[in-house]
Coordinates of C-alpha atoms and ligand atoms in Angstrom, one line a residue:
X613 CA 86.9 128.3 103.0
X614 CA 83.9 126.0 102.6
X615 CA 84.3 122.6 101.1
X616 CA 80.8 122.1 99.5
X617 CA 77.7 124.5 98.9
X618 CA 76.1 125.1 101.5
X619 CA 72.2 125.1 100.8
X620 CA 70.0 127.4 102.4
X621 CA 66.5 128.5 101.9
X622 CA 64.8 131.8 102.3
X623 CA 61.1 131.4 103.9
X624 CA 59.6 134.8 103.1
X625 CA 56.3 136.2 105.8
X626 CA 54.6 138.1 103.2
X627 CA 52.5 137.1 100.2
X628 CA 51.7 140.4 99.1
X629 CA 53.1 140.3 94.9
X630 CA 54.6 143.8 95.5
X631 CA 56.4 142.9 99.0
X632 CA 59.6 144.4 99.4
X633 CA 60.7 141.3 101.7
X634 CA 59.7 139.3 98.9
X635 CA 62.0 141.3 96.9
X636 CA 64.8 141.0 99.4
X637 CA 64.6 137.3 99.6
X638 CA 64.7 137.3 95.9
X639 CA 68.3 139.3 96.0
X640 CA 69.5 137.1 98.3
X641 CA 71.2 134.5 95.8
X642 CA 73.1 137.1 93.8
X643 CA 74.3 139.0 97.4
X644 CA 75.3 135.5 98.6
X645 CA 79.0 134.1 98.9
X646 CA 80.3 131.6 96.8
X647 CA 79.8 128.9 98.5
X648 CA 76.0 129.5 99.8
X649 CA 73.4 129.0 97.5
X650 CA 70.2 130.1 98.5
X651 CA 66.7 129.2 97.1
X652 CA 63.0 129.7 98.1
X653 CA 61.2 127.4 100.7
X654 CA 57.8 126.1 99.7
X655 CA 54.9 127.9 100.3
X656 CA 53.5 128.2 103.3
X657 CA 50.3 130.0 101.9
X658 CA 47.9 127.2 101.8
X659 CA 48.6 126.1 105.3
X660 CA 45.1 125.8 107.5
X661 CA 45.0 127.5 110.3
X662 CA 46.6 125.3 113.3
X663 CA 43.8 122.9 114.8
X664 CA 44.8 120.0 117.0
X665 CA 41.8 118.6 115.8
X666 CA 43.1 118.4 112.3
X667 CA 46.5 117.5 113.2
X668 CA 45.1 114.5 115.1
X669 CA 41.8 113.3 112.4
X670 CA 44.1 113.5 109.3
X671 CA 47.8 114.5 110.0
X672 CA 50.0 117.2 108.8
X673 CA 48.9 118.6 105.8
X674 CA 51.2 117.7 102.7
X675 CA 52.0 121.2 102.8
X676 CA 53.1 121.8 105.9
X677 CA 55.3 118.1 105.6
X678 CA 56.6 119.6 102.4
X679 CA 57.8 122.3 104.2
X680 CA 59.5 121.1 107.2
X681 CA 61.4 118.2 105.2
X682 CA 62.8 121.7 103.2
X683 CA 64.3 123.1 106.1
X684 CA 65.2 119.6 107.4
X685 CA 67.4 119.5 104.6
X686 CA 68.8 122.9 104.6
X687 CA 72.2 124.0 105.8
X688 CA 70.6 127.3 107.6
X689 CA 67.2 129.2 106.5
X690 CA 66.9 132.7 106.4
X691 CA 63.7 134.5 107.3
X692 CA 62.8 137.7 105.6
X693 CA 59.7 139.0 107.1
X694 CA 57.9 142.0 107.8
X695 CA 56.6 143.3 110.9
X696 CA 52.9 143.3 111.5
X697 CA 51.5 145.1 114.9
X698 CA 55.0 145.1 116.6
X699 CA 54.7 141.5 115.3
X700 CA 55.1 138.3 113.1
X701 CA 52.9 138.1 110.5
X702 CA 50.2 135.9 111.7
X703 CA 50.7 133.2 108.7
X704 CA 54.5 133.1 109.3
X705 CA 53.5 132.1 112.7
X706 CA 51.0 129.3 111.7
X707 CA 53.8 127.7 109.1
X708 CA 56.1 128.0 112.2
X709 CA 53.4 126.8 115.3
X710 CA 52.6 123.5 112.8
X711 CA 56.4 122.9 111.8
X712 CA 56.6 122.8 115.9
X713 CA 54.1 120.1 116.8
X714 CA 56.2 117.4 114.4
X715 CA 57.7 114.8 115.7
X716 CA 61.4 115.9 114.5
X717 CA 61.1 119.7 115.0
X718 CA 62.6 120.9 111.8
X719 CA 64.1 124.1 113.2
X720 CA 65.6 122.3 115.6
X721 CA 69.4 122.8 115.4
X722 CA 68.9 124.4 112.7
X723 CA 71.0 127.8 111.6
X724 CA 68.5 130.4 111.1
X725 CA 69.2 134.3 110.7
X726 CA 66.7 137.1 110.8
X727 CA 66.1 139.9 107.9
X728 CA 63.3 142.3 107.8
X729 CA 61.8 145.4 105.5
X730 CA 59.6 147.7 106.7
X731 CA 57.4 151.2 106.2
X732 CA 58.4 152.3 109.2
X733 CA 62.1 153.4 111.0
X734 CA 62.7 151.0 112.8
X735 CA 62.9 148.1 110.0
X736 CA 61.0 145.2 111.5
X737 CA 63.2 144.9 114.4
X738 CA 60.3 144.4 117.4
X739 CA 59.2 141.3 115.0
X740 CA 63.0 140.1 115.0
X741 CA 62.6 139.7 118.6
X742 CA 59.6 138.2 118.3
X743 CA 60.7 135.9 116.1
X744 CA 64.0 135.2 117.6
X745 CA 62.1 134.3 120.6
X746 CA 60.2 131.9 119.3
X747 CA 62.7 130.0 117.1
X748 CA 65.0 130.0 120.3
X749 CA 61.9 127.7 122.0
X750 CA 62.2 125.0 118.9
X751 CA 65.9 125.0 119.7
X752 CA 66.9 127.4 116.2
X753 CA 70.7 128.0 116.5
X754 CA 70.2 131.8 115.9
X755 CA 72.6 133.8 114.0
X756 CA 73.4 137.0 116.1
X757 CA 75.4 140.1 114.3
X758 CA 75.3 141.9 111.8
X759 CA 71.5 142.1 112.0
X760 CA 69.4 143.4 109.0
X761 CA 66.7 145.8 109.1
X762 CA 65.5 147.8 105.9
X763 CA 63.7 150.2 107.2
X764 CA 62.0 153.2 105.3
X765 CA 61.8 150.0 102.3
X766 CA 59.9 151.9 99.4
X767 CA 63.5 154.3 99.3
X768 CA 65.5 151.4 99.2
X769 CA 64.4 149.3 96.1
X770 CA 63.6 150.5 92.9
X771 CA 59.7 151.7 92.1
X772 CA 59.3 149.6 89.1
X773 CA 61.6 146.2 89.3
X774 CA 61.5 146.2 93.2
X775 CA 65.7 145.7 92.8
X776 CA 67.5 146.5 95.7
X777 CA 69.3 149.4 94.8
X778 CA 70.5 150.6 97.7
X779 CA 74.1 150.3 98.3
X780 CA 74.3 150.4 102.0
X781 CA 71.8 148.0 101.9
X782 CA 73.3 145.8 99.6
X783 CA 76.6 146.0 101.9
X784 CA 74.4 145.0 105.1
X785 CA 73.3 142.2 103.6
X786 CA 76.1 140.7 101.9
X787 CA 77.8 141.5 105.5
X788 CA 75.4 139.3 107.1
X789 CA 75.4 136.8 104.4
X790 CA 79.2 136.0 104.7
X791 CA 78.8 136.0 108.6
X792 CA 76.2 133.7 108.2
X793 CA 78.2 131.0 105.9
X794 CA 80.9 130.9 108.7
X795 CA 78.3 130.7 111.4
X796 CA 76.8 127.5 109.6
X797 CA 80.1 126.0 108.8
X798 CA 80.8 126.3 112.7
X799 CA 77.8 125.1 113.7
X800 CA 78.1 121.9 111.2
X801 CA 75.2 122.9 109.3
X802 CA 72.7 119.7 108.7
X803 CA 75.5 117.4 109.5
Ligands
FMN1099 C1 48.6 144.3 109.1 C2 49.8 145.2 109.1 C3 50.5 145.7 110.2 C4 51.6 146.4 110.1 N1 52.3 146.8 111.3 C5 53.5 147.3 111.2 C6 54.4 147.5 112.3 O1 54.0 147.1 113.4 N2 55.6 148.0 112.2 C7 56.0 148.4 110.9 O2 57.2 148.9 110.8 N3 55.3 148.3 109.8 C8 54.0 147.8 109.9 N4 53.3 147.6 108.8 C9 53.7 148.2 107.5 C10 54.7 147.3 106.8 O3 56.0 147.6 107.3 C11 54.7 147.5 105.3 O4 53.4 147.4 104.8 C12 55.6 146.6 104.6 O5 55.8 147.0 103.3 C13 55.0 145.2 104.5 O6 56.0 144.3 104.0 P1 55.9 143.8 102.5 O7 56.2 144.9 101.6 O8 57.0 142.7 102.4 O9 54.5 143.2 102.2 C14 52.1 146.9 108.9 C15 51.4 146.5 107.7 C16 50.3 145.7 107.8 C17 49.6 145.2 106.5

């Protein structure tokens, strides 16, 4: 049983206004246990592309500062992305390659699990990898099992409100969610 509310952001890798990861992340705080609150990172949308050059003429964008100091102060973040070319999203990457050249790594540490919606059947999961590879290098504490992939997504939310409506998929999640509270709460979460 968790003493406090444990705060945790979702960072979502598409920007497309119908996105059915969007719509995932946006079920999250009502799938959530009681004691995790979750709420949206800021955007990552306006982040230039990553150039040393710009890193060293006039520093980290505000942006990308804004950003980190949100995960910083998260309890654990939760990624809901989709896969692009066996991928992650190339803008999900830039947010991530500039968070990685601060000074105090904001993932580091950090409690991070993995969700992803796609077309296709097999949900997003060679972009998990991906991605679970890369956090792993920033030294991510990455939640394992149960995993989440929504695959075949336009069947599993409804046409109009984008709600998730589909029952296994709500059980999946709220599975993953609960699993995730107790990983945090045994990991410390931001201490
Ligand atoms: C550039 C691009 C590449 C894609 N590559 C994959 C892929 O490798 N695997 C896959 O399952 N779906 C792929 N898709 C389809 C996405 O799964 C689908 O468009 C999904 O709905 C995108 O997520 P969103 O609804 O959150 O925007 C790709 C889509 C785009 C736009």
């Amino acid at each position: 049983m968790a003493d406090k509310t444990l705060n945790v952001i979702s960072i979502c890798g598409s920007l497309r206004k119908g996105s059915y990861n969007a719509a995932l992340a946006r079920a999250l705080p009502s799938l959530a246990p009681a004691a995790m609150a979750v709420t949206p990172a800021p955007a990552w949308d306006k982040f230039p592309i990553y150039n040393a050059d710009i890193q060293n003429s006039t520093g980290f964008p505000a942006e990308v500062t804004a950003w980190a100091d949100a995960i910083r102060s998260a309890d654990g973040v939760i990624i809901v992305s989709p896969e692009y070319n066996w991928s992650i999203p190339g803008g999900l990457k830039n947010a991530i390659d500039w968070s990685s050249r601060l000074k105090e790594v904001p993932f580091a540490n950090k409690p991070v699990a993995l969700q992803s919606c796609s077309g296709g059947l097999l949900g997003g999961a060679r972009m998990q990898y991906q991605l679970r590879m890369a956090l792993t290098t920033l030294d991510a504490l990455m939640f394992g099992k149960p995993e989440v992939f929504v695959n075949f997504s336009a069947k599993k939310f409804d046409d109009k409100t984008l709600a998730l409506t589909d029952q296994p998929t709500i059980d999946m999640v709220k599975q993953q969610l609960a699993a995730f509270a107790k990983f945090i709460e045994r990991h410390g979460g931001k201490g």
